[in-house]
Amino acid sequence: MRHHIEKLFGVKDLVIDRWDWEDDQTFVIAVRRLHTHVRCSRCGYSSNRVHQWHVRRVEHARMDDGTVIVFVVTKRRLKCVPCGRPFTEPIPNLRPWARTTTSRKVAIVRMLRSSTCTEVGRQVARSPGTVSRFCRDCAPPLAARFSQKGEIRLGVDGHTMRQRKEVVTINDVRRRQPITLLPDAHKTTLCSFFRGIPTETKRRITEVAIDMTQGNAAAIRETLGSHVRIVIDHFHVIQETNRAIDEVRCAYQSVRHVRIPKTPWLRGKERLRSSEMDAIIAWGDGAPELFQLWVLKEDLRMMYEQRTRRRAAQRLDKIIHALQAMESLRAQTLGRTLTRWREEILNFFHHRTTNAYTEGLNRKLKLLQRTAYGFRNFNNYLLRATLVLIPFAAFIHHTI
């Protein structure tokens, strides 16, 4: 029976003296450390001279039926002969004044992956501050973790944490692994992160996928070197084109005083119903600039289906020339934007690297924000994001 209890509840390096039911809902296991000599933390002298005995109740687990597993831990206060002062023997994986074992803390922290500190605290009869402290104790820091061999393709993208405060997510998009979160989107913060990467790791970074942000591109060029290709994620290229279409559509609405539906112009051609396609074609005479911009957007989407960079470059140059020839100032601005990022857009055709994994991860983090009703403090946000980004098997190993 003793062996089964040790295996079931993970009792290791401890001696089980007894076990019994205290009441219908509480199962008590009395444990202690093996009576051996213990080194004094002040002078290092090994002592086995007992000064006092201390008994403490520690919650270890709560079963699905409501049964509470409680450890009654007996600790010795030993007398150090050289110092003349008593000290308490340490218990493995149990902090000096803890009333909860590491195993129970990890179980409580696991509940935070789908709930808030307040809600979890209400379920386990703990305060929200205590639940947050358990999370800080158990969650490993989200330090930058790069693969040990092979080329690395990074994805850099930002998302809003609170109001206008933007947090940057950095991932290895080739292996689909999160690397780290940065507290802001400033160029200096990104440069500081890239400078901290070991030189050997920097040499293995071949591509970085970003959105059309000059600060991110400048930070990459300054810190990672000329061998790294910057790739503009195709999602952001189409998104910028859709923004231009929507601005032109709004301008036509305000001038003509007519309502032009928004969704069909932003949706892909293959996803349009026949009635929506007919409506777009009908606007070809009434709003020629809007219709031409929509046709160029579809050409831009078709460009990403080309097999070679050379063919894609020919198609992109035609689109840019058509945009710059239009009378709409917004279309001309879009043409200048595509000209400025031309090489970075065409770098997509080397390995077809995208930021799809990063965008999916940002969606998970935004869902986390909604679950927690928002965050004010970046450290708390980073702590909760760690629970989402790192598999729970990577958390600390525990015995009790």
CSV table of C-alpha atoms in Angstrom, one decimal:
chain,number,residue,atom,x,y,z
A,1,MET,CA,0.0,0.0,0.0
A,2,ARG,CA,2.8,2.4,0.9
A,3,HIS,CA,4.4,1.8,-2.6
A,4,HIS,CA,1.1,2.6,-4.4
A,5,ILE,CA,0.7,5.8,-2.4
A,6,GLU,CA,4.2,6.9,-3.3
A,7,LYS,CA,3.6,6.2,-7.0
A,8,LEU,CA,0.1,7.7,-7.1
A,9,PHE,CA,0.9,11.0,-5.4
A,10,GLY,CA,4.5,11.4,-6.5
A,11,VAL,CA,6.0,11.2,-3.0
A,12,LYS,CA,9.7,11.0,-3.5
A,13,ASP,CA,12.7,11.3,-1.1
A,14,LEU,CA,10.3,11.3,1.8
A,15,VAL,CA,9.2,8.7,4.4
A,16,ILE,CA,5.5,7.9,4.7
A,17,ASP,CA,4.6,7.2,8.4
A,18,ARG,CA,0.8,6.7,8.1
A,19,TRP,CA,-2.3,7.5,6.1
A,20,ASP,CA,-5.9,7.7,7.0
A,21,TRP,CA,-9.2,9.4,6.3
A,22,GLU,CA,-9.7,12.5,8.5
A,23,ASP,CA,-13.3,12.9,7.3
A,24,ASP,CA,-15.4,12.1,4.3
A,25,GLN,CA,-13.6,14.6,2.1
A,26,THR,CA,-10.0,14.7,3.5
A,27,PHE,CA,-7.4,12.0,3.1
A,28,VAL,CA,-4.3,12.6,5.2
A,29,ILE,CA,-0.8,11.3,4.6
A,30,ALA,CA,1.9,11.8,7.2
A,31,VAL,CA,5.3,12.3,5.7
A,32,ARG,CA,8.8,13.3,6.9
A,33,ARG,CA,12.3,13.5,5.7
A,34,LEU,CA,14.7,10.6,6.4
A,35,HIS,CA,16.5,11.3,9.6
A,36,THR,CA,20.0,12.0,8.5
A,37,HIS,CA,22.6,14.7,9.1
A,38,VAL,CA,21.7,18.1,7.7
A,39,ARG,CA,24.1,20.9,6.9
A,40,CYS,CA,23.7,24.3,8.6
A,41,SER,CA,23.0,27.0,6.0
A,42,ARG,CA,25.2,29.5,7.9
A,43,CYS,CA,28.4,27.5,8.6
A,44,GLY,CA,28.0,24.3,6.8
A,45,TYR,CA,28.3,22.1,9.9
A,46,SER,CA,26.4,18.8,9.7
A,47,SER,CA,24.1,18.3,12.6
A,48,ASN,CA,21.6,15.6,13.7
A,49,ARG,CA,20.8,17.1,17.1
A,50,VAL,CA,17.0,17.7,17.3
A,51,HIS,CA,16.0,21.0,18.9
A,52,GLN,CA,12.2,21.0,18.1
A,53,TRP,CA,9.6,19.2,16.0
A,54,HIS,CA,7.3,21.2,13.7
A,55,VAL,CA,4.2,19.8,12.1
A,56,ARG,CA,2.6,21.5,9.1
A,57,ARG,CA,-0.5,20.7,7.0
A,58,VAL,CA,0.1,21.1,3.2
A,59,GLU,CA,-2.5,20.7,0.5
A,60,HIS,CA,-1.3,18.4,-2.2
A,61,ALA,CA,-4.2,17.7,-4.5
A,62,ARG,CA,-8.0,18.0,-5.0
A,63,MET,CA,-9.7,15.2,-6.8
A,64,ASP,CA,-12.6,15.5,-9.2
A,65,ASP,CA,-15.1,14.2,-6.6
A,66,GLY,CA,-14.0,17.0,-4.1
A,67,THR,CA,-11.6,14.8,-2.1
A,68,VAL,CA,-8.7,16.8,-0.7
A,69,ILE,CA,-5.3,15.1,-0.3
A,70,VAL,CA,-3.4,16.7,2.6
A,71,PHE,CA,0.2,16.0,3.6
A,72,VAL,CA,1.0,16.3,7.3
A,73,VAL,CA,4.7,17.2,7.1
A,74,THR,CA,6.9,16.7,10.2
A,75,LYS,CA,10.0,18.9,10.1
A,76,ARG,CA,13.0,18.9,12.5
A,77,ARG,CA,14.5,22.0,14.0
A,78,LEU,CA,18.2,21.0,14.4
A,79,LYS,CA,20.7,22.6,16.7
A,80,CYS,CA,24.0,23.7,15.1
A,81,VAL,CA,26.8,23.2,17.7
A,82,PRO,CA,29.4,25.7,16.3
A,83,CYS,CA,26.8,28.5,15.7
A,84,GLY,CA,24.7,27.6,18.7
A,85,ARG,CA,21.5,28.5,16.7
A,86,PRO,CA,18.7,26.3,15.5
A,87,PHE,CA,17.8,25.8,11.8
A,88,THR,CA,15.0,23.9,10.0
A,89,GLU,CA,15.8,21.0,7.8
A,90,PRO,CA,14.6,21.6,4.2
A,91,ILE,CA,11.9,19.5,2.6
A,92,PRO,CA,12.3,18.7,-1.2
A,93,ASN,CA,10.1,20.8,-3.5
A,94,LEU,CA,8.4,22.6,-0.5
A,95,ARG,CA,9.2,26.2,0.3
A,96,PRO,CA,9.8,27.0,4.0
A,97,TRP,CA,6.4,28.6,4.7
A,98,ALA,CA,4.4,26.9,1.9
A,99,ARG,CA,0.9,25.5,2.6
A,100,THR,CA,0.6,24.1,-0.9
A,101,THR,CA,2.9,21.6,-2.7
A,102,THR,CA,4.4,22.2,-6.1
A,103,SER,CA,2.1,19.6,-7.7
A,104,ARG,CA,-1.0,21.5,-6.4
A,105,LYS,CA,0.4,24.8,-7.6
A,106,VAL,CA,1.0,23.4,-11.1
A,107,ALA,CA,-2.6,22.0,-11.2
A,108,ILE,CA,-3.9,25.5,-10.2
A,109,VAL,CA,-1.7,27.2,-12.8
A,110,ARG,CA,-2.9,24.8,-15.5
A,111,MET,CA,-6.5,26.1,-14.9
A,112,LEU,CA,-5.3,29.6,-15.9
A,113,ARG,CA,-4.9,28.6,-19.5
A,114,SER,CA,-8.7,29.0,-19.9
A,115,SER,CA,-9.7,31.3,-17.1
A,116,THR,CA,-8.7,34.3,-15.0
A,117,CYS,CA,-6.9,34.5,-11.7
A,118,THR,CA,-10.1,35.8,-10.0
A,119,GLU,CA,-12.2,32.9,-11.3
A,120,VAL,CA,-9.6,30.2,-10.5
A,121,GLY,CA,-9.1,31.7,-7.1
A,122,ARG,CA,-12.8,31.4,-6.5
A,123,GLN,CA,-12.8,27.8,-7.5
A,124,VAL,CA,-9.8,26.7,-5.4
A,125,ALA,CA,-10.5,29.1,-2.4
A,126,ARG,CA,-7.4,31.2,-3.0
A,127,SER,CA,-7.0,34.9,-3.5
A,128,PRO,CA,-6.2,36.2,-7.0
A,129,GLY,CA,-2.9,37.4,-5.8
A,130,THR,CA,-2.0,34.0,-4.5
A,131,VAL,CA,-3.0,32.4,-7.8
A,132,SER,CA,-0.8,35.0,-9.6
A,133,ARG,CA,2.1,34.2,-7.3
A,134,PHE,CA,1.7,30.4,-8.1
A,135,CYS,CA,1.9,31.3,-11.8
A,136,ARG,CA,5.2,33.3,-11.2
A,137,ASP,CA,6.6,30.4,-9.2
A,138,CYS,CA,5.7,27.6,-11.7
A,139,ALA,CA,5.9,29.3,-15.1
A,140,PRO,CA,9.4,29.3,-16.8
A,141,PRO,CA,10.6,32.6,-18.2
A,142,LEU,CA,9.8,33.1,-21.9
A,143,ALA,CA,13.5,33.4,-22.8
A,144,ALA,CA,14.6,33.5,-26.5
A,145,ARG,CA,14.9,29.9,-27.7
A,146,PHE,CA,16.5,29.2,-31.0
A,147,SER,CA,17.0,25.8,-32.7
A,148,GLN,CA,20.5,24.4,-32.4
A,149,LYS,CA,21.0,23.5,-36.0
A,150,GLY,CA,19.7,24.3,-39.5
A,151,GLU,CA,18.7,27.6,-41.0
A,152,ILE,CA,16.3,29.9,-39.1
A,153,ARG,CA,13.5,31.9,-40.7
A,154,LEU,CA,12.0,34.4,-38.3
A,155,GLY,CA,8.6,36.0,-38.2
A,156,VAL,CA,8.1,39.4,-36.6
A,157,ASP,CA,4.7,40.9,-36.1
A,158,GLY,CA,3.0,43.1,-33.6
A,159,HIS,CA,-0.4,43.1,-31.9
A,160,THR,CA,-2.1,45.5,-29.5
A,161,MET,CA,-2.0,44.7,-25.8
A,162,ARG,CA,-3.7,47.8,-24.3
A,163,GLN,CA,-5.2,50.7,-26.2
A,164,ARG,CA,-2.3,51.8,-28.4
A,165,LYS,CA,0.5,49.8,-26.7
A,166,GLU,CA,1.8,47.3,-29.2
A,167,VAL,CA,3.6,44.1,-28.3
A,168,VAL,CA,5.9,42.3,-30.8
A,169,THR,CA,5.8,38.6,-31.3
A,170,ILE,CA,8.9,36.9,-32.7
A,171,ASN,CA,8.7,33.2,-33.9
A,172,ASP,CA,10.6,30.7,-35.9
A,173,VAL,CA,8.1,30.3,-38.7
A,174,ARG,CA,10.0,27.4,-40.3
A,175,ARG,CA,9.7,25.2,-37.3
A,176,ARG,CA,6.6,26.9,-36.0
A,177,GLN,CA,8.0,27.7,-32.5
A,178,PRO,CA,7.6,30.8,-30.5
A,179,ILE,CA,10.8,32.6,-29.5
A,180,THR,CA,9.9,35.6,-27.4
A,181,LEU,CA,7.6,38.7,-26.8
A,182,LEU,CA,9.0,42.2,-26.8
A,183,PRO,CA,7.3,44.9,-24.7
A,184,ASP,CA,7.0,47.5,-27.4
A,185,ALA,CA,7.4,48.0,-31.2
A,186,HIS,CA,10.2,50.6,-31.0
A,187,LYS,CA,13.2,50.2,-33.3
A,188,THR,CA,15.6,50.3,-30.4
A,189,THR,CA,13.9,47.4,-28.6
A,190,LEU,CA,14.1,45.3,-31.7
A,191,CYS,CA,17.7,46.2,-32.3
A,192,SER,CA,18.6,45.4,-28.7
A,193,PHE,CA,17.0,41.9,-29.1
A,194,PHE,CA,18.8,41.1,-32.3
A,195,ARG,CA,22.2,42.3,-30.9
A,196,GLY,CA,21.7,39.9,-28.0
A,197,ILE,CA,21.5,36.9,-30.4
A,198,PRO,CA,24.7,34.8,-30.4
A,199,THR,CA,26.9,35.3,-33.5
A,200,GLU,CA,26.7,31.7,-34.5
A,201,THR,CA,22.9,31.8,-34.4
A,202,LYS,CA,22.8,35.1,-36.4
A,203,ARG,CA,24.7,33.3,-39.2
A,204,ARG,CA,21.9,30.7,-39.5
A,205,ILE,CA,19.2,33.3,-39.8
A,206,THR,CA,18.4,33.5,-43.6
A,207,GLU,CA,15.0,35.3,-43.8
A,208,VAL,CA,12.8,37.5,-41.6
A,209,ALA,CA,9.1,38.0,-42.5
A,210,ILE,CA,7.7,41.3,-41.4
A,211,ASP,CA,4.9,43.8,-42.3
A,212,MET,CA,5.5,47.0,-44.1
A,213,THR,CA,7.1,48.9,-41.2
A,214,GLN,CA,10.3,50.9,-41.9
A,215,GLY,CA,11.5,50.6,-38.3
A,216,ASN,CA,11.5,46.8,-38.3
A,217,ALA,CA,13.3,46.6,-41.7
A,218,ALA,CA,15.9,49.1,-40.5
A,219,ALA,CA,16.6,47.2,-37.3
A,220,ILE,CA,17.1,44.0,-39.3
A,221,ARG,CA,19.5,45.6,-41.7
A,222,GLU,CA,21.5,47.2,-39.0
A,223,THR,CA,21.9,44.2,-36.7
A,224,LEU,CA,21.5,41.0,-38.7
A,225,GLY,CA,23.6,41.9,-41.7
A,226,SER,CA,23.2,41.9,-45.5
A,227,HIS,CA,22.9,38.1,-45.8
A,228,VAL,CA,19.4,38.1,-44.2
A,229,ARG,CA,16.5,38.5,-46.7
A,230,ILE,CA,13.6,40.7,-45.6
A,231,VAL,CA,10.3,39.2,-46.7
A,232,ILE,CA,7.1,41.3,-46.7
A,233,ASP,CA,4.3,39.0,-45.7
A,234,HIS,CA,1.8,38.7,-48.6
A,235,PHE,CA,-1.1,39.1,-46.2
A,236,HIS,CA,0.0,42.6,-45.4
A,237,VAL,CA,0.4,43.5,-49.1
A,238,ILE,CA,-3.2,42.5,-49.8
A,239,GLN,CA,-4.3,44.2,-46.7
A,240,GLU,CA,-2.7,47.5,-47.7
A,241,THR,CA,-4.4,47.1,-51.2
A,242,ASN,CA,-7.8,46.5,-49.5
A,243,ARG,CA,-7.3,49.7,-47.4
A,244,ALA,CA,-6.7,51.7,-50.6
A,245,ILE,CA,-9.9,50.2,-52.2
A,246,ASP,CA,-12.0,51.0,-49.1
A,247,GLU,CA,-10.7,54.6,-49.0
A,248,VAL,CA,-11.6,55.1,-52.7
A,249,ARG,CA,-15.0,53.5,-52.1
A,250,CYS,CA,-15.7,55.8,-49.2
A,251,ALA,CA,-14.7,58.8,-51.3
A,252,TYR,CA,-17.1,57.7,-54.1
A,253,GLN,CA,-19.9,57.3,-51.5
A,254,SER,CA,-19.4,60.8,-50.1
A,255,VAL,CA,-19.2,62.5,-53.5
A,256,ARG,CA,-22.0,60.5,-55.2
A,257,HIS,CA,-24.2,60.2,-52.1
A,258,VAL,CA,-24.9,56.5,-52.8
A,259,ARG,CA,-24.2,53.4,-50.8
A,260,ILE,CA,-21.6,51.1,-52.1
A,261,PRO,CA,-21.4,47.7,-50.2
A,262,LYS,CA,-18.0,47.2,-48.6
A,263,THR,CA,-17.6,43.4,-48.3
A,264,PRO,CA,-17.6,42.3,-51.9
A,265,TRP,CA,-14.7,44.7,-52.8
A,266,LEU,CA,-12.5,43.2,-50.1
A,267,ARG,CA,-13.3,39.6,-50.7
A,268,GLY,CA,-11.4,37.3,-53.1
A,269,LYS,CA,-12.8,36.9,-56.5
A,270,GLU,CA,-13.3,33.1,-56.1
A,271,ARG,CA,-15.4,33.7,-53.0
A,272,LEU,CA,-17.9,36.1,-54.5
A,273,ARG,CA,-21.4,35.1,-55.3
A,274,SER,CA,-22.7,35.7,-58.8
A,275,SER,CA,-24.9,38.6,-57.6
A,276,GLU,CA,-21.9,40.2,-55.9
A,277,MET,CA,-19.8,39.8,-59.0
A,278,ASP,CA,-22.5,41.3,-61.2
A,279,ALA,CA,-22.7,44.3,-58.8
A,280,ILE,CA,-19.0,44.9,-59.0
A,281,ILE,CA,-19.0,44.8,-62.8
A,282,ALA,CA,-22.0,47.2,-62.8
A,283,TRP,CA,-19.9,49.7,-60.9
A,284,GLY,CA,-17.3,49.6,-63.7
A,285,ASP,CA,-19.0,52.6,-65.4
A,286,GLY,CA,-20.1,54.5,-62.4
A,287,ALA,CA,-16.8,54.2,-60.4
A,288,PRO,CA,-14.1,53.3,-62.9
A,289,GLU,CA,-11.2,54.1,-60.5
A,290,LEU,CA,-12.7,51.8,-57.9
A,291,PHE,CA,-13.3,49.0,-60.4
A,292,GLN,CA,-9.8,49.3,-61.8
A,293,LEU,CA,-8.2,49.2,-58.3
A,294,TRP,CA,-10.2,46.0,-57.6
A,295,VAL,CA,-9.0,44.4,-60.8
A,296,LEU,CA,-5.3,45.3,-59.9
A,297,LYS,CA,-5.9,43.8,-56.4
A,298,GLU,CA,-6.9,40.5,-58.1
A,299,ASP,CA,-3.9,40.7,-60.3
A,300,LEU,CA,-1.7,41.2,-57.2
A,301,ARG,CA,-3.3,38.1,-55.7
A,302,MET,CA,-2.6,36.1,-58.9
A,303,MET,CA,1.0,37.3,-58.8
A,304,TYR,CA,1.6,35.2,-55.6
A,305,GLU,CA,0.6,32.1,-57.5
A,306,GLN,CA,3.5,32.5,-60.0
A,307,ARG,CA,6.2,29.8,-59.8
A,308,THR,CA,9.3,31.9,-60.3
A,309,ARG,CA,10.5,35.2,-59.0
A,310,ARG,CA,11.1,36.5,-62.6
A,311,ARG,CA,7.5,36.0,-63.7
A,312,ALA,CA,6.2,37.5,-60.4
A,313,ALA,CA,8.5,40.6,-60.9
A,314,GLN,CA,7.1,41.1,-64.4
A,315,ARG,CA,3.5,41.0,-63.1
A,316,LEU,CA,4.3,43.3,-60.1
A,317,ASP,CA,6.0,45.9,-62.4
A,318,LYS,CA,2.8,46.0,-64.6
A,319,ILE,CA,0.6,46.5,-61.5
A,320,ILE,CA,2.8,49.3,-60.2
A,321,HIS,CA,2.8,51.0,-63.6
A,322,ALA,CA,-1.0,50.8,-63.8
A,323,LEU,CA,-1.4,52.2,-60.2
A,324,GLN,CA,0.9,55.2,-60.9
A,325,ALA,CA,-1.0,55.9,-64.1
A,326,MET,CA,-4.3,56.2,-62.3
A,327,GLU,CA,-5.8,59.6,-61.4
A,328,SER,CA,-6.7,58.6,-57.9
A,329,LEU,CA,-4.1,59.9,-55.4
A,330,ARG,CA,-4.7,56.9,-53.1
A,331,ALA,CA,-3.9,54.5,-56.0
A,332,GLN,CA,-0.7,56.5,-56.7
A,333,THR,CA,0.3,56.3,-53.1
A,334,LEU,CA,-0.2,52.5,-53.2
A,335,GLY,CA,2.0,52.3,-56.3
A,336,ARG,CA,4.8,54.2,-54.5
A,337,THR,CA,4.4,51.9,-51.5
A,338,LEU,CA,4.8,48.8,-53.7
A,339,THR,CA,7.8,50.3,-55.5
A,340,ARG,CA,9.5,51.0,-52.2
A,341,TRP,CA,9.0,47.4,-51.0
A,342,ARG,CA,9.4,45.7,-54.4
A,343,GLU,CA,12.5,43.6,-53.5
A,344,GLU,CA,11.1,42.6,-50.1
A,345,ILE,CA,7.8,41.6,-51.7
A,346,LEU,CA,9.6,39.5,-54.4
A,347,ASN,CA,11.8,37.8,-51.7
A,348,PHE,CA,8.7,35.7,-50.9
A,349,PHE,CA,9.4,33.6,-54.0
A,350,HIS,CA,12.7,32.2,-52.6
A,351,HIS,CA,11.1,29.9,-50.0
A,352,ARG,CA,7.5,31.2,-49.9
A,353,THR,CA,8.0,32.3,-46.3
A,354,THR,CA,4.9,33.8,-44.7
A,355,ASN,CA,3.9,35.1,-41.2
A,356,ALA,CA,0.9,32.8,-41.1
A,357,TYR,CA,2.1,31.1,-37.9
A,358,THR,CA,2.8,34.4,-36.2
A,359,GLU,CA,-0.7,35.8,-37.2
A,360,GLY,CA,-2.3,32.6,-35.7
A,361,LEU,CA,-0.3,33.0,-32.5
A,362,ASN,CA,-1.4,36.7,-32.3
A,363,ARG,CA,-5.0,35.5,-32.5
A,364,LYS,CA,-4.5,33.2,-29.6
A,365,LEU,CA,-2.9,36.0,-27.6
A,366,LYS,CA,-5.8,38.3,-28.4
A,367,LEU,CA,-8.2,35.6,-27.2
A,368,LEU,CA,-6.2,35.4,-24.0
A,369,GLN,CA,-6.7,39.2,-23.5
A,370,ARG,CA,-10.4,38.8,-24.0
A,371,THR,CA,-10.5,35.9,-21.5
A,372,ALA,CA,-8.7,38.0,-18.9
A,373,TYR,CA,-10.6,41.2,-19.7
A,374,GLY,CA,-7.4,42.9,-20.8
A,375,PHE,CA,-4.0,43.6,-19.2
A,376,ARG,CA,-2.4,46.7,-17.9
A,377,ASN,CA,1.0,45.3,-16.9
A,378,PHE,CA,3.2,43.8,-19.6
A,379,ASN,CA,4.9,41.4,-17.1
A,380,ASN,CA,1.5,39.9,-16.1
A,381,TYR,CA,0.7,39.6,-19.8
A,382,LEU,CA,4.0,37.9,-20.5
A,383,LEU,CA,3.3,35.5,-17.6
A,384,ARG,CA,0.0,34.5,-19.0
A,385,ALA,CA,1.3,34.3,-22.5
A,386,THR,CA,3.9,31.9,-21.3
A,387,LEU,CA,1.2,29.5,-20.4
A,388,VAL,CA,-0.2,29.6,-23.9
A,389,LEU,CA,3.1,29.6,-25.9
A,390,ILE,CA,5.1,27.0,-23.9
A,391,PRO,CA,3.8,23.4,-23.8
A,392,PHE,CA,2.9,22.5,-20.2
A,393,ALA,CA,5.4,19.6,-20.3
A,394,ALA,CA,8.2,22.2,-20.3
A,395,PHE,CA,7.2,23.4,-16.9
A,396,ILE,CA,9.2,22.5,-13.8
A,397,HIS,CA,9.3,18.9,-12.8
A,398,HIS,CA,8.0,18.1,-9.3
A,399,THR,CA,7.8,15.3,-6.9
A,400,ILE,CA,5.3,16.6,-4.3
